[in-house]
Coordinates of C-alpha atoms in Angstrom, one line a residue:
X24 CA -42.0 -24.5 -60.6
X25 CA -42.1 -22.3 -57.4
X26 CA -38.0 -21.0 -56.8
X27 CA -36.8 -23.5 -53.8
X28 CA -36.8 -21.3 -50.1
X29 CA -33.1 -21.1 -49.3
X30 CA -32.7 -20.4 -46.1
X31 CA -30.1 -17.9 -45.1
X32 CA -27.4 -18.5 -42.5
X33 CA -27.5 -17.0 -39.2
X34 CA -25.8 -13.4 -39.1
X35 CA -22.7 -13.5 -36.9
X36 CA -23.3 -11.7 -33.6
X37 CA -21.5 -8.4 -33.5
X38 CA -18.2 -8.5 -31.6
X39 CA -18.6 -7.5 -28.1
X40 CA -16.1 -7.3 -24.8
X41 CA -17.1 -7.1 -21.6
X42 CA -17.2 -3.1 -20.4
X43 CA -14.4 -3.7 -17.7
X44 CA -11.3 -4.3 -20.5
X45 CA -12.8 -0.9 -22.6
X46 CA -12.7 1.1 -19.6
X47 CA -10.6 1.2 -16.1
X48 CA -13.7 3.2 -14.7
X49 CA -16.5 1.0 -15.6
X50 CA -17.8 -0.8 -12.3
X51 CA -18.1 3.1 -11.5
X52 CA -21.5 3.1 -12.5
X53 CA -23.0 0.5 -11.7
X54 CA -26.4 0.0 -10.2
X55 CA -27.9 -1.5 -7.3
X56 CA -24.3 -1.9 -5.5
X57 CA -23.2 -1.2 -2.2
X58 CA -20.0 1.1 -1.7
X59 CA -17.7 1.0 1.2
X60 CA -18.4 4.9 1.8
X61 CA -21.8 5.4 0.7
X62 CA -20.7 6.1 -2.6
X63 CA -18.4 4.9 -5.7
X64 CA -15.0 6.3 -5.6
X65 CA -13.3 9.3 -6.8
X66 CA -10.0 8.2 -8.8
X67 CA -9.9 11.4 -11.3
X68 CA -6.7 12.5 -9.2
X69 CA -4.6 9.3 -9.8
X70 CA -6.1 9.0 -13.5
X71 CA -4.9 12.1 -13.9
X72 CA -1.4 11.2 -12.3
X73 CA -1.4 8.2 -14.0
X74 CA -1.9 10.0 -17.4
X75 CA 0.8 12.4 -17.1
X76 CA 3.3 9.7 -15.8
X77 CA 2.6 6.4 -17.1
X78 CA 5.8 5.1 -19.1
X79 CA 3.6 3.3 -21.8
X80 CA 0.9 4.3 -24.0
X81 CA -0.5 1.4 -25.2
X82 CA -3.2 1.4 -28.1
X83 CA -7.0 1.2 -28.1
X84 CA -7.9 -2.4 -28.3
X85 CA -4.3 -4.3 -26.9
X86 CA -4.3 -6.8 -24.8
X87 CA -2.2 -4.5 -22.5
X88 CA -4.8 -1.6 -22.4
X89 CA -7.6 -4.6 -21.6
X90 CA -5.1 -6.0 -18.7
X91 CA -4.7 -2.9 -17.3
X92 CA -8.0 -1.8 -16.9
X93 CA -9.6 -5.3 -16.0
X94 CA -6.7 -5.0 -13.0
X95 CA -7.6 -1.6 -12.1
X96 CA -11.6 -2.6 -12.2
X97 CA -10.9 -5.3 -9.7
X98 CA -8.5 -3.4 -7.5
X99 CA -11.8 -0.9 -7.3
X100 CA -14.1 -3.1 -6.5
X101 CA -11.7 -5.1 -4.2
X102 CA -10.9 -2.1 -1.9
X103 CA -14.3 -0.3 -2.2
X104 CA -17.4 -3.2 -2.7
X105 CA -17.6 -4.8 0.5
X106 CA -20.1 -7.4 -0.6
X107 CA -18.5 -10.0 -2.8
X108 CA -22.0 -10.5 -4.7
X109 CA -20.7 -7.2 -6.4
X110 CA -18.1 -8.1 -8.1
X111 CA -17.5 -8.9 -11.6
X112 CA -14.2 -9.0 -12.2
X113 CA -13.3 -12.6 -10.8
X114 CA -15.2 -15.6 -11.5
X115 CA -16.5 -16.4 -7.6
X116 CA -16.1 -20.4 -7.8
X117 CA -12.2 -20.4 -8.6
X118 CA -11.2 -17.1 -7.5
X119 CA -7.8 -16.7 -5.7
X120 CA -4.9 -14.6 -5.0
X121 CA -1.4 -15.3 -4.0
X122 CA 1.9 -13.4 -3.2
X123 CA 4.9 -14.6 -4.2
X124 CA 4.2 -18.6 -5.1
X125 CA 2.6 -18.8 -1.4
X126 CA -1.2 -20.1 -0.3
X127 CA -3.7 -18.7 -2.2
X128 CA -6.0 -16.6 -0.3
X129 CA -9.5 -16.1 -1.2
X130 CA -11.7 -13.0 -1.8
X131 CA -13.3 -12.7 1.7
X132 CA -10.0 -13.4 3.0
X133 CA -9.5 -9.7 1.1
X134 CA -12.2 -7.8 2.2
X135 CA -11.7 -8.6 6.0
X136 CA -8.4 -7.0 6.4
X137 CA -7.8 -5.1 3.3
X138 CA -6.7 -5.2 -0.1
X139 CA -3.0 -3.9 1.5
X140 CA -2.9 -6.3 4.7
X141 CA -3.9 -9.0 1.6
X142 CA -0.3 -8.5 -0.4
X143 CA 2.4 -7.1 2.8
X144 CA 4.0 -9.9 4.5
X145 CA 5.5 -9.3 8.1
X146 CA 8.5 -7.2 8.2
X147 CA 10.6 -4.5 10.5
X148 CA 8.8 -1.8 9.0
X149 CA 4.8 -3.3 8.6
X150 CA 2.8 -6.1 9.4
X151 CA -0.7 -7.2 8.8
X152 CA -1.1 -8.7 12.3
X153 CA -0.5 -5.9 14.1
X154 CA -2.6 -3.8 11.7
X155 CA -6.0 -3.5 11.0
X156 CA -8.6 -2.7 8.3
X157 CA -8.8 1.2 9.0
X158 CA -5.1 1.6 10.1
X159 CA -3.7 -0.3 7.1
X160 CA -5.1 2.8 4.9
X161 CA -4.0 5.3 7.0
X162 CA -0.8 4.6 7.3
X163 CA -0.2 4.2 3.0
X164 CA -3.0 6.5 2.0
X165 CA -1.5 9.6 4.0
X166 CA 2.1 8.8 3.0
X167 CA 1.2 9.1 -0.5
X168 CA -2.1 10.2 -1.7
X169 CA -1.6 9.3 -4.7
X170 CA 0.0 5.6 -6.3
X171 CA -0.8 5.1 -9.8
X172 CA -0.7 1.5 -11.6
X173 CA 0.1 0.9 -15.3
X174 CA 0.9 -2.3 -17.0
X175 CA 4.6 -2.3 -18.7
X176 CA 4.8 -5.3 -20.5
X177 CA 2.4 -8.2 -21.5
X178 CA 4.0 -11.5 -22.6
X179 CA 0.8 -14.0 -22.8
X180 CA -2.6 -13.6 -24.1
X181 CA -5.9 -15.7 -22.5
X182 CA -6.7 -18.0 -20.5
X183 CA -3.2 -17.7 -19.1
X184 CA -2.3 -14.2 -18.5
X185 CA 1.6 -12.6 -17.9
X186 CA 2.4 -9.2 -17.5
X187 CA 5.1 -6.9 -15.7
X188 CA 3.8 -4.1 -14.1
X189 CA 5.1 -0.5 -12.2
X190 CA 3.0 1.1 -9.2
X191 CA 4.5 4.6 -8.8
X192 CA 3.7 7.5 -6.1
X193 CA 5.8 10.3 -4.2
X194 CA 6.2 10.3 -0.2
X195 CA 4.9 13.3 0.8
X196 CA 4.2 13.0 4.6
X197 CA 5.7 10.6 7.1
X198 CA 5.2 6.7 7.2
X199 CA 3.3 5.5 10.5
X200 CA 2.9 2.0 11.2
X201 CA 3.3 -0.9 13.2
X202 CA 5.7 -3.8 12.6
X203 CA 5.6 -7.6 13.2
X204 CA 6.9 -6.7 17.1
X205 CA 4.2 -4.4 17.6
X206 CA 6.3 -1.5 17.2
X207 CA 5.3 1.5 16.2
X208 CA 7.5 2.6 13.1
X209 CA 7.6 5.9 12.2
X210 CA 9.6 7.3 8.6
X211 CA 10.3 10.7 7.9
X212 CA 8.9 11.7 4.9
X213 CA 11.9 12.8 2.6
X214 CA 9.7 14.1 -0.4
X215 CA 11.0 12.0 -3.4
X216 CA 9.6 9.3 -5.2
X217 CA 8.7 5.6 -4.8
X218 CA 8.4 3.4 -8.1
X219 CA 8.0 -0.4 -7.4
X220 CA 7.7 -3.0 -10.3
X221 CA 6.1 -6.9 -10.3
X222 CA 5.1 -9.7 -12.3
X223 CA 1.6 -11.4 -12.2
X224 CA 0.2 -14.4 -13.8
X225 CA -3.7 -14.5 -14.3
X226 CA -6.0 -17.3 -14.9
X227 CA -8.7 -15.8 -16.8
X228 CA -12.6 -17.4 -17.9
X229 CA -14.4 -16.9 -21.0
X230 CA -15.8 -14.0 -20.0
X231 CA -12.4 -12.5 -19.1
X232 CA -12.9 -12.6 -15.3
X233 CA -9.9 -13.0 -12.9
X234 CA -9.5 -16.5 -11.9
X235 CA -6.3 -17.9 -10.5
X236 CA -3.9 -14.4 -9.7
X237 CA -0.6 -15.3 -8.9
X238 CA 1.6 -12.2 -8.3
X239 CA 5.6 -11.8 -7.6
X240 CA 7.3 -8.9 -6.4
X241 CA 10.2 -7.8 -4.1
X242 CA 8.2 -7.6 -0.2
X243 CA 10.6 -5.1 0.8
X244 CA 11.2 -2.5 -1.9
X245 CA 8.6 -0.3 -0.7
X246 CA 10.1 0.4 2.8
X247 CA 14.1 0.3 1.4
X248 CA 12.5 3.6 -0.7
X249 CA 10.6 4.8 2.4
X250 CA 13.2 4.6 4.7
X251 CA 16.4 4.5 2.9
X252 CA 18.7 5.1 6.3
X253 CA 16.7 2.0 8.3
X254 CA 15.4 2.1 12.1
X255 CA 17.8 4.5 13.7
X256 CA 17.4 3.6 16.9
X257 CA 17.0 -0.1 16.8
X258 CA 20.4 -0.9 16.6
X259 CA 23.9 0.3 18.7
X260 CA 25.1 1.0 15.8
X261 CA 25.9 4.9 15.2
X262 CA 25.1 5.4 11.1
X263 CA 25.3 8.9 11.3
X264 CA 29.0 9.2 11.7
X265 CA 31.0 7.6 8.6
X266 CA 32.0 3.5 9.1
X267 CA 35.3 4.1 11.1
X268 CA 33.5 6.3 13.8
X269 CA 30.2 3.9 13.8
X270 CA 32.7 0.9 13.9
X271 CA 34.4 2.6 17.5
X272 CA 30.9 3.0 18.6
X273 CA 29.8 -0.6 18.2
X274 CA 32.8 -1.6 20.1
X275 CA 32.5 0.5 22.8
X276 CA 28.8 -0.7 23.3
X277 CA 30.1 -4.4 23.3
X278 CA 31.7 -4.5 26.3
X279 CA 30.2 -3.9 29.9
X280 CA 30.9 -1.9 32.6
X281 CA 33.3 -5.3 34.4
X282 CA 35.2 -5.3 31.1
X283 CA 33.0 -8.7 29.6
X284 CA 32.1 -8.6 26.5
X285 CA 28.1 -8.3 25.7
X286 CA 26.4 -9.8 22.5
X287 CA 26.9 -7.5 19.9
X288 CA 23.7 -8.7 18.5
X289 CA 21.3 -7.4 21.3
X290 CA 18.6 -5.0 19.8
X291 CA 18.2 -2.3 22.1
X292 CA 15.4 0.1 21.3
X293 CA 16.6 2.5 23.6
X294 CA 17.3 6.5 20.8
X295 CA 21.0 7.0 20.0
X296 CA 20.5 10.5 22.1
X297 CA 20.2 8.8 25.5
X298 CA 21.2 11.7 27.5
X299 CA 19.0 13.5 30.2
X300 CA 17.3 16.9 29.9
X301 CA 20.4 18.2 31.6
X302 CA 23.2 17.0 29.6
X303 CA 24.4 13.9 31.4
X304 CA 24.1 10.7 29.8
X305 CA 22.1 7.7 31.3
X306 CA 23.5 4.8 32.3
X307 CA 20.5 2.3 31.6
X308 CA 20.8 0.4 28.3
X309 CA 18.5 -1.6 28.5
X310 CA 15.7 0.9 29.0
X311 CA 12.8 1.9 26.8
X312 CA 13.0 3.7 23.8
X313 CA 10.5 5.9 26.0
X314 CA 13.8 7.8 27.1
X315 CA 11.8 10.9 27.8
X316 CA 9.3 9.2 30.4
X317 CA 13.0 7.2 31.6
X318 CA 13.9 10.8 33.7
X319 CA 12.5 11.0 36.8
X320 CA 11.1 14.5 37.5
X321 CA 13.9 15.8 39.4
X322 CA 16.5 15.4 36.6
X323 CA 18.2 11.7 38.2
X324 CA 18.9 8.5 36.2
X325 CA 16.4 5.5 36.7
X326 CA 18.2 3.0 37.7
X327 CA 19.1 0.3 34.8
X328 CA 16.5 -2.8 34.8
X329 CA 16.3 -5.7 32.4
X330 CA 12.9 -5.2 32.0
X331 CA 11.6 -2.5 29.7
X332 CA 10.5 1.1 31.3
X333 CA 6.9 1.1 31.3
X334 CA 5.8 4.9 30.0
X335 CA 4.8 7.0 32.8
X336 CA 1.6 7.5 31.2
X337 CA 0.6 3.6 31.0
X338 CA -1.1 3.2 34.0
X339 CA -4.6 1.8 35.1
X340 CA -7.3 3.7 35.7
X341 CA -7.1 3.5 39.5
X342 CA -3.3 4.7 39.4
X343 CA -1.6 1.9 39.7
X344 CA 1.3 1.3 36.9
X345 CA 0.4 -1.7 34.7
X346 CA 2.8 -4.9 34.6
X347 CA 5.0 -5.1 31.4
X348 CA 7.0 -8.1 31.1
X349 CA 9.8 -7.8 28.0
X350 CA 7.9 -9.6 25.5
X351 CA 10.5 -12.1 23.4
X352 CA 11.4 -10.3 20.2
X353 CA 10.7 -13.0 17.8
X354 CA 7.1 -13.8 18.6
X355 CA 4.5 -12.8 16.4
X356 CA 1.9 -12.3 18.6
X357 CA 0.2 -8.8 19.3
X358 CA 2.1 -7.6 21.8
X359 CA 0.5 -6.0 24.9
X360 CA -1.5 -2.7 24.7
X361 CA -2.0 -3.2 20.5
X362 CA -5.7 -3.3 20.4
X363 CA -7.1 -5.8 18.1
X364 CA -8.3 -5.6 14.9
X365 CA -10.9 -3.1 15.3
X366 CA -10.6 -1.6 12.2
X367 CA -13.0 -4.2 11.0
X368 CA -15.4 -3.6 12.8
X369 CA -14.8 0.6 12.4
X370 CA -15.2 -0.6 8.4
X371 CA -18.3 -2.9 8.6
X372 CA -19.9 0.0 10.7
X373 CA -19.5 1.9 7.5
X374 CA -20.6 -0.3 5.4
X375 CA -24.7 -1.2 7.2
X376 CA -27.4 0.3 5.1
X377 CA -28.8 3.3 5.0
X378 CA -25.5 4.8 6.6
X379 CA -25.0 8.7 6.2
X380 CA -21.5 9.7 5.1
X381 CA -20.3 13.0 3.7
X382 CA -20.6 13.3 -0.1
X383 CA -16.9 13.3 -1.1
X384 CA -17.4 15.7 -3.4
X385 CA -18.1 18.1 -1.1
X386 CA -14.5 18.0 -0.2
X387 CA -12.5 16.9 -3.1
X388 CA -13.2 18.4 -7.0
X389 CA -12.4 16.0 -9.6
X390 CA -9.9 16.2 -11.8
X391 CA -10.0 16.9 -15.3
X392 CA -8.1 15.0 -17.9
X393 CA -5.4 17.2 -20.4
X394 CA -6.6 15.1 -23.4
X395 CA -10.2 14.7 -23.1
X396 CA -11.4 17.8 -21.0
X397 CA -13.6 15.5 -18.9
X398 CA -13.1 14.5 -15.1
X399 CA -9.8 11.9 -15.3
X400 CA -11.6 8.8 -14.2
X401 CA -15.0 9.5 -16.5
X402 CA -12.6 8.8 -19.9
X403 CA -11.7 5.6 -21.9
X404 CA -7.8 6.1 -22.0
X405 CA -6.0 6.3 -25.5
X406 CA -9.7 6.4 -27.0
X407 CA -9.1 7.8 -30.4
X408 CA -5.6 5.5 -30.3
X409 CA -3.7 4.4 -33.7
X410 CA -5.2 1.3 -33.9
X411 CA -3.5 0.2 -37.2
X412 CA -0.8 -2.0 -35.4
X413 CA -2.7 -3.6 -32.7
X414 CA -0.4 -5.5 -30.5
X415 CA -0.4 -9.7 -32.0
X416 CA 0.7 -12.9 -31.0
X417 CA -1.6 -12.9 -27.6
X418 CA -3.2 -16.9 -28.7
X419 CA -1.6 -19.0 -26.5
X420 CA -3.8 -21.8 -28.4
X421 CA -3.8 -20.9 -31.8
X422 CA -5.8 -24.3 -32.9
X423 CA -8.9 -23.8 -30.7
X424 CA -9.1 -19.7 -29.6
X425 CA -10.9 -19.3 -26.4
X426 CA -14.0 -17.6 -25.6
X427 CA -11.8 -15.1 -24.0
X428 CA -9.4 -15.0 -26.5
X429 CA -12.2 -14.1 -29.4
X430 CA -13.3 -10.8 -27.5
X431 CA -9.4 -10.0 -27.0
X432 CA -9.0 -10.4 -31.2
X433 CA -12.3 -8.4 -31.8
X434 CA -11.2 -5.7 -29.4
X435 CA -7.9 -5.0 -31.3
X436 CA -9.7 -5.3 -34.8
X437 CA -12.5 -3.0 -33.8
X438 CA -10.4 -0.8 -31.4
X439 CA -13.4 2.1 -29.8
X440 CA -16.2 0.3 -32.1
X441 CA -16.0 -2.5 -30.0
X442 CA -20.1 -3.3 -28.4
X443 CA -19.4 -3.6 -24.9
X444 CA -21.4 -5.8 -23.0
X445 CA -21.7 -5.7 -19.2
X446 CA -21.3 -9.1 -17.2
X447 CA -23.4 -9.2 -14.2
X448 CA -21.6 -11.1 -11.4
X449 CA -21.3 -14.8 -11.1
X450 CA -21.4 -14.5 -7.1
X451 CA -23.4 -17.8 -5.6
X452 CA -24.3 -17.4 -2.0
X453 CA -22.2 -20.8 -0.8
X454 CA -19.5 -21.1 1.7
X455 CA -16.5 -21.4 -0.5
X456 CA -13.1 -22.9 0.8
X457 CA -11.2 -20.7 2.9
X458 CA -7.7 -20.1 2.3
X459 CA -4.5 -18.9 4.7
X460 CA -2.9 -15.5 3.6
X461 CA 0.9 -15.2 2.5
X462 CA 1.2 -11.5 2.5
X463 CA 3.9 -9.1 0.6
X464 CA 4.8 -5.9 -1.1
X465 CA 7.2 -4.6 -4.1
X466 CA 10.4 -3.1 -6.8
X467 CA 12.1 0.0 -7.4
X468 CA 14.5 1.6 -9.6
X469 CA 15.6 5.7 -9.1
X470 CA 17.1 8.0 -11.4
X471 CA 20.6 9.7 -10.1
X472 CA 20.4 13.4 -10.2
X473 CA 24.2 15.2 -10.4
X474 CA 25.6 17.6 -7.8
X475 CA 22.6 16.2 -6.0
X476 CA 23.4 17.0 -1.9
X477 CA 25.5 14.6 0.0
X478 CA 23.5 11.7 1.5
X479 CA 24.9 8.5 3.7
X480 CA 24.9 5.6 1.8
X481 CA 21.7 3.7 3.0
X482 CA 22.4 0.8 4.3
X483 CA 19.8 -1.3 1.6
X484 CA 22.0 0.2 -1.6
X485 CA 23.9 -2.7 -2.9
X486 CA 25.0 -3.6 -7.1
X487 CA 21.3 -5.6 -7.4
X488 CA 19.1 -2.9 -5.8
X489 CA 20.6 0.2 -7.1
X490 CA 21.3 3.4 -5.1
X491 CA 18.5 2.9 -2.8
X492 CA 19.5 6.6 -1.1
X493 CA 18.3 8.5 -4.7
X494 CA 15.0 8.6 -3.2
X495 CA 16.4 11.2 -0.5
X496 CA 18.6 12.9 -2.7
X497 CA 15.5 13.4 -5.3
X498 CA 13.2 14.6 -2.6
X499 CA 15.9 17.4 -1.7
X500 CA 16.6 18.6 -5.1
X501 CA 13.0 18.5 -6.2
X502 CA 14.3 17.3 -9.9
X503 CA 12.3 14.6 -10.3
X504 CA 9.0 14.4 -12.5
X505 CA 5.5 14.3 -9.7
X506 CA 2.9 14.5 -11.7
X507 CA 0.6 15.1 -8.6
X508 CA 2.3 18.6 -8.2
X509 CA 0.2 20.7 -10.1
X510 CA -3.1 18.8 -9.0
X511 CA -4.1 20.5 -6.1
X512 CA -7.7 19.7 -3.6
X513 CA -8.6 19.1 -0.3
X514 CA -6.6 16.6 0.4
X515 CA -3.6 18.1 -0.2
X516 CA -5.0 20.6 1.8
X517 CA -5.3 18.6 4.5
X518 CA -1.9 16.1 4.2
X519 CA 0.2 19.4 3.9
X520 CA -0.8 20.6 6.9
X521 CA 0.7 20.2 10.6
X522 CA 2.1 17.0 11.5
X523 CA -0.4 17.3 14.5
X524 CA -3.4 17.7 11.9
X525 CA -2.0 14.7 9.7
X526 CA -0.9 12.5 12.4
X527 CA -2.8 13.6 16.0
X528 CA -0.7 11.2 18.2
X529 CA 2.6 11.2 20.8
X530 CA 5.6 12.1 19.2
X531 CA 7.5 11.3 22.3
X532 CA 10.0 9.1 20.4
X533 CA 10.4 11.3 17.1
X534 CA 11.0 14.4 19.7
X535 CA 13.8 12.0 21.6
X536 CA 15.7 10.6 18.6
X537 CA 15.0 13.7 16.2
X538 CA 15.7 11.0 13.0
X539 CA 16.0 13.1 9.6
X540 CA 14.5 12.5 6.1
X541 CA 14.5 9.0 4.8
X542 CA 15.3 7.7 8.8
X543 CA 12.8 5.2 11.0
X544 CA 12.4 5.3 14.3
X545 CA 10.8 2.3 16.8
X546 CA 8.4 2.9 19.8
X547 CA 7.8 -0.2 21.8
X548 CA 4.7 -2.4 21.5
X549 CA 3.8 -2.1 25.1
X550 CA 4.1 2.0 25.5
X551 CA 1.4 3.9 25.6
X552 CA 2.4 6.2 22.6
X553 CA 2.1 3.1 20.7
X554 CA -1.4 2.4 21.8
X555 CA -2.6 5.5 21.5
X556 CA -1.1 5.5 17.5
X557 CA -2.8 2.6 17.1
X558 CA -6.5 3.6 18.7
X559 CA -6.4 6.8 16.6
X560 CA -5.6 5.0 13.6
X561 CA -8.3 2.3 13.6
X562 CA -11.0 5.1 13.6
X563 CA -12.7 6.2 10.3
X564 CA -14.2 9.6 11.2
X565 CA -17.1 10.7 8.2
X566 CA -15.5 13.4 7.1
X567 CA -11.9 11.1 6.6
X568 CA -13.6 9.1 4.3
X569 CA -12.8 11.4 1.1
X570 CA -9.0 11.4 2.3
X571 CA -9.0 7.2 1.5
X572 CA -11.1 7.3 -1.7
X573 CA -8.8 9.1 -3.7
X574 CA -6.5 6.6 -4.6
X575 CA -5.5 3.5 -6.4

């Protein structure tokens, strides 16, 4: 009797993940997509920082290596793929990101004014309104060229993602930017560090794509570290004397010239050094913070208006001075003589077909990793890794695993073995909902240094946010770890230059009020120094683009 055909079971597909949890450089190469600057982006400097500095070293194969390097795939091809049909970290249909519990915003909502205009709400020191596409990246990308990302902490495996993470960087040339007045702010860089922690929650699909991102993080950490001794001259109140003296000077300022008191609480963007060129002091309070264009040529006080001094410079074309009524200082409007948001137009101009830019790597050499010998971002991190102890409990549904949650088990049994597979997008050419922004930004912690010099107090240090002024007292002493010391190129080159090189606009203001490292200083909306910031910072010259690709 013939032997009975016994048909043999199906052989179980080999484990795969998707290529954007085995690598944080994978959408790096691929095909057929269309960069922001004509070409994918070099990151090899902040790989490199971020090997050198990252606080964890998580193994090949755990969830936290695949978290961080799905995040840091997206925020790639969220700052640097301006067509959404590029992406393949987020699942299209239910894509959305939030800040801080508030609206969810959606992905095209992103790529019109930026991925940092997308997170920063409104504040004294930065807003989105008043800042546009091109602007938003000058003003963080030459502060600190470098702001790596690791994730910390990972508390909840697929579909529903938690982790803590920590963005870290050093300030090593001046803040410039413009706040939700229209002001232009401008921090002098005081050389120390700036470390920022937060919390996201991810929705992710089978295919591990971003979904639902909720993210939470203290909005004002950032600019407490990048300005530890606030808006010098914003307020009547004299911090560089101790409390006592400041406390005399706050009085003095409350009362007028008849003996009535004033309210204490009028700003007054008029410099603390309101004298004139020849010693005397001026007797106009309420005049512009322009106090160089408020002497008159031949040395005499202007007389004291309620109104804000225009800038001698803002005048019409004809020669006649333009009208400048005090705007109120609680709208939220663009204030007169901020352009709009040109920046996105300057960035869809560099993103039409066929466009020429420089090569980047004409200007900036890559970095090369200490472990692998390769350039930084062209390396799987912790490949090789002890993957003997592969980080457990991620199921959050042990009964019935999820797609997502199979690749994230055979990617910590398999560690570097894994098969990598690589997702095309999920992009459908529809109109999808449109969502309102809730912007934000971040969390810090500093390290105290001993018989570090004497710094004021700044005024942010309290017993919940730490020592707030460390950032100062770091940046003097130089004892603090910067991993992007030793990595030198052409953009170091170029941000360690003259402040008129790295920032070609008026000073007027900084000259006037002189503020020192760690201190702010406000120009108003309507002068033409601010203008002419803002005008110079919405361009994206060719050979700038290298100086915004290097980043994270």
């Amino acid at each position: 009797m013939a032997a009975a055909h016994v048909q043999q079971p199906p052989a179980e597909p080999a484990p795969s993940i998707p290529d954007y949890l085995a690598s944080p450089n994978a959408v790096f190469n691929d095909e057929g997509v269309q960069w922001r600057y004509g070409r994918a982006p070099d990151y090899s400097k902040t790989r490199k920082v971020w090997e050198e500095g990252r606080k964890s070293n998580h193994a090949a194969g755990s969830l936290p290596q695949l978290v961080e390097n799905l995040v840091k795939n997206w925020e790639v091809e969220a700052s640097f793929k301006p067509r959404l049909q590029d992406w393949r970290t987020v699942d299209h249909a239910n894509y959305t990101f939030a800040i801080n519990g508030g609206p969810p915003q959606s992905a095209e909502h992103m790529l019109k004014v930026g991925t940092y205009n997308a997170i920063i709400a409104p504040n004294e020191y930065y807003s989105p309104t008043n800042s546009d596409f091109a602007s938003s990246h000058k003003t963080f990308k030459r502060m600190m060229p470098t702001f790596a990302w690791e994730v910390t902490e990972v508390y909840s495996g697929p579909p529903k993602v938690a982790f803590k993470w920590r963005h870290w960087g050093v300030m090593k040339n001046d803040y410039v930017g413009f706040n939700d007045k229209g002001e232009k702010i401008v921090a002098k860089a005081h050389r120390g560090p700036i470390e920022i922690y937060g919390v996201t929650v991810a929705q992710v699909d089978e295919a591990v794509r971003l979904q639902n991102v909720d993210t939470w993080f203290d909005p004002l950490d950032m600019f407490r570290q990048i300005a530890p001794g606030g808006i010098v001259n914003k307020t009547v109140m004299n911090r560089k004397v101790d409390l006592e003296h400041a406390l005399d000077d706050e009085e003095e300022a409350a009362v007028q010239t008849n003996g009535e008191p004033k309210s204490a609480q009028h700003e007054s963007t008029e410099p603390e050094s309101v004298v004139q060129k020849n010693g005397e002091p001026k007797s106009a309070p309420h005049e512009s913070a322009e106090s160089e264009a408020a002497v008159q040529t031949n040395g005499e006080p202007k007389s004291a208006q309620l109104e804000f001094v225009v800038s001698e410079a803002v005048v019409q074309k004809e020669g006649e001075p333009k009208s400048a009524p005090h705007e109120s200082a609680d709208t939220e409007a663009i204030a007169p003589g901020v352009p709009s948001n040109d920046g996105i137009k300057v960035a869809e101009e560099h993103n039409k077909e066929g466009l020429n830019v420089k090569d980047p790597g004409e200007l900036i050499s890559r970095h090369v990793s200490n472990s692998t010998g390769e350039p930084a971002d062209a390396f799987v991190p912790h490949q090789g890794a002890d993957t003997s102890n592969p980080a457990s409990g991620f199921n959050s549904n042990p009964q019935e695993p999820s797609a997502a949650q199979l690749a994230i088990d055979a990617a910590a049994s398999q560690g570097t073995d894994i098969t990598l597979t690589h997702p095309e997008s999920n992009y459908i050419n529809n109109e999808q909902p449109k969502h309102t922004s809730n912007e934000q930004t971040t969390q810090s912690e500093s390290a105290s240094v001993p018989s570090a010099p004497e710094v004021l107090r700044s005024q942010y240090s309290s017993s919940v946010t730490g020592n707030i002024e460390e950032s100062v007292i770091l940046g003097q002493t130089g004892k603090f770890t910067d991993e992007s010391r030793d990595i030198h190129d052409a953009v170091d080159d170029h941000l360690e230059g003259s402040a008129a090189e790295v920032h070609p606009h008026p000073k007027d203001m900084e000259e006037a009020v002189k503020p020192g490292a760690g201190e702010a200083v406000a120009a108003t909306a309507g002068s033409e120094e601010t203008r002419l910031t803002h005008e110079e910072m919405s361009r994206i010259g060719a050979g700038e683009c290298p100086f915004l690709m290097n980043r994270e």
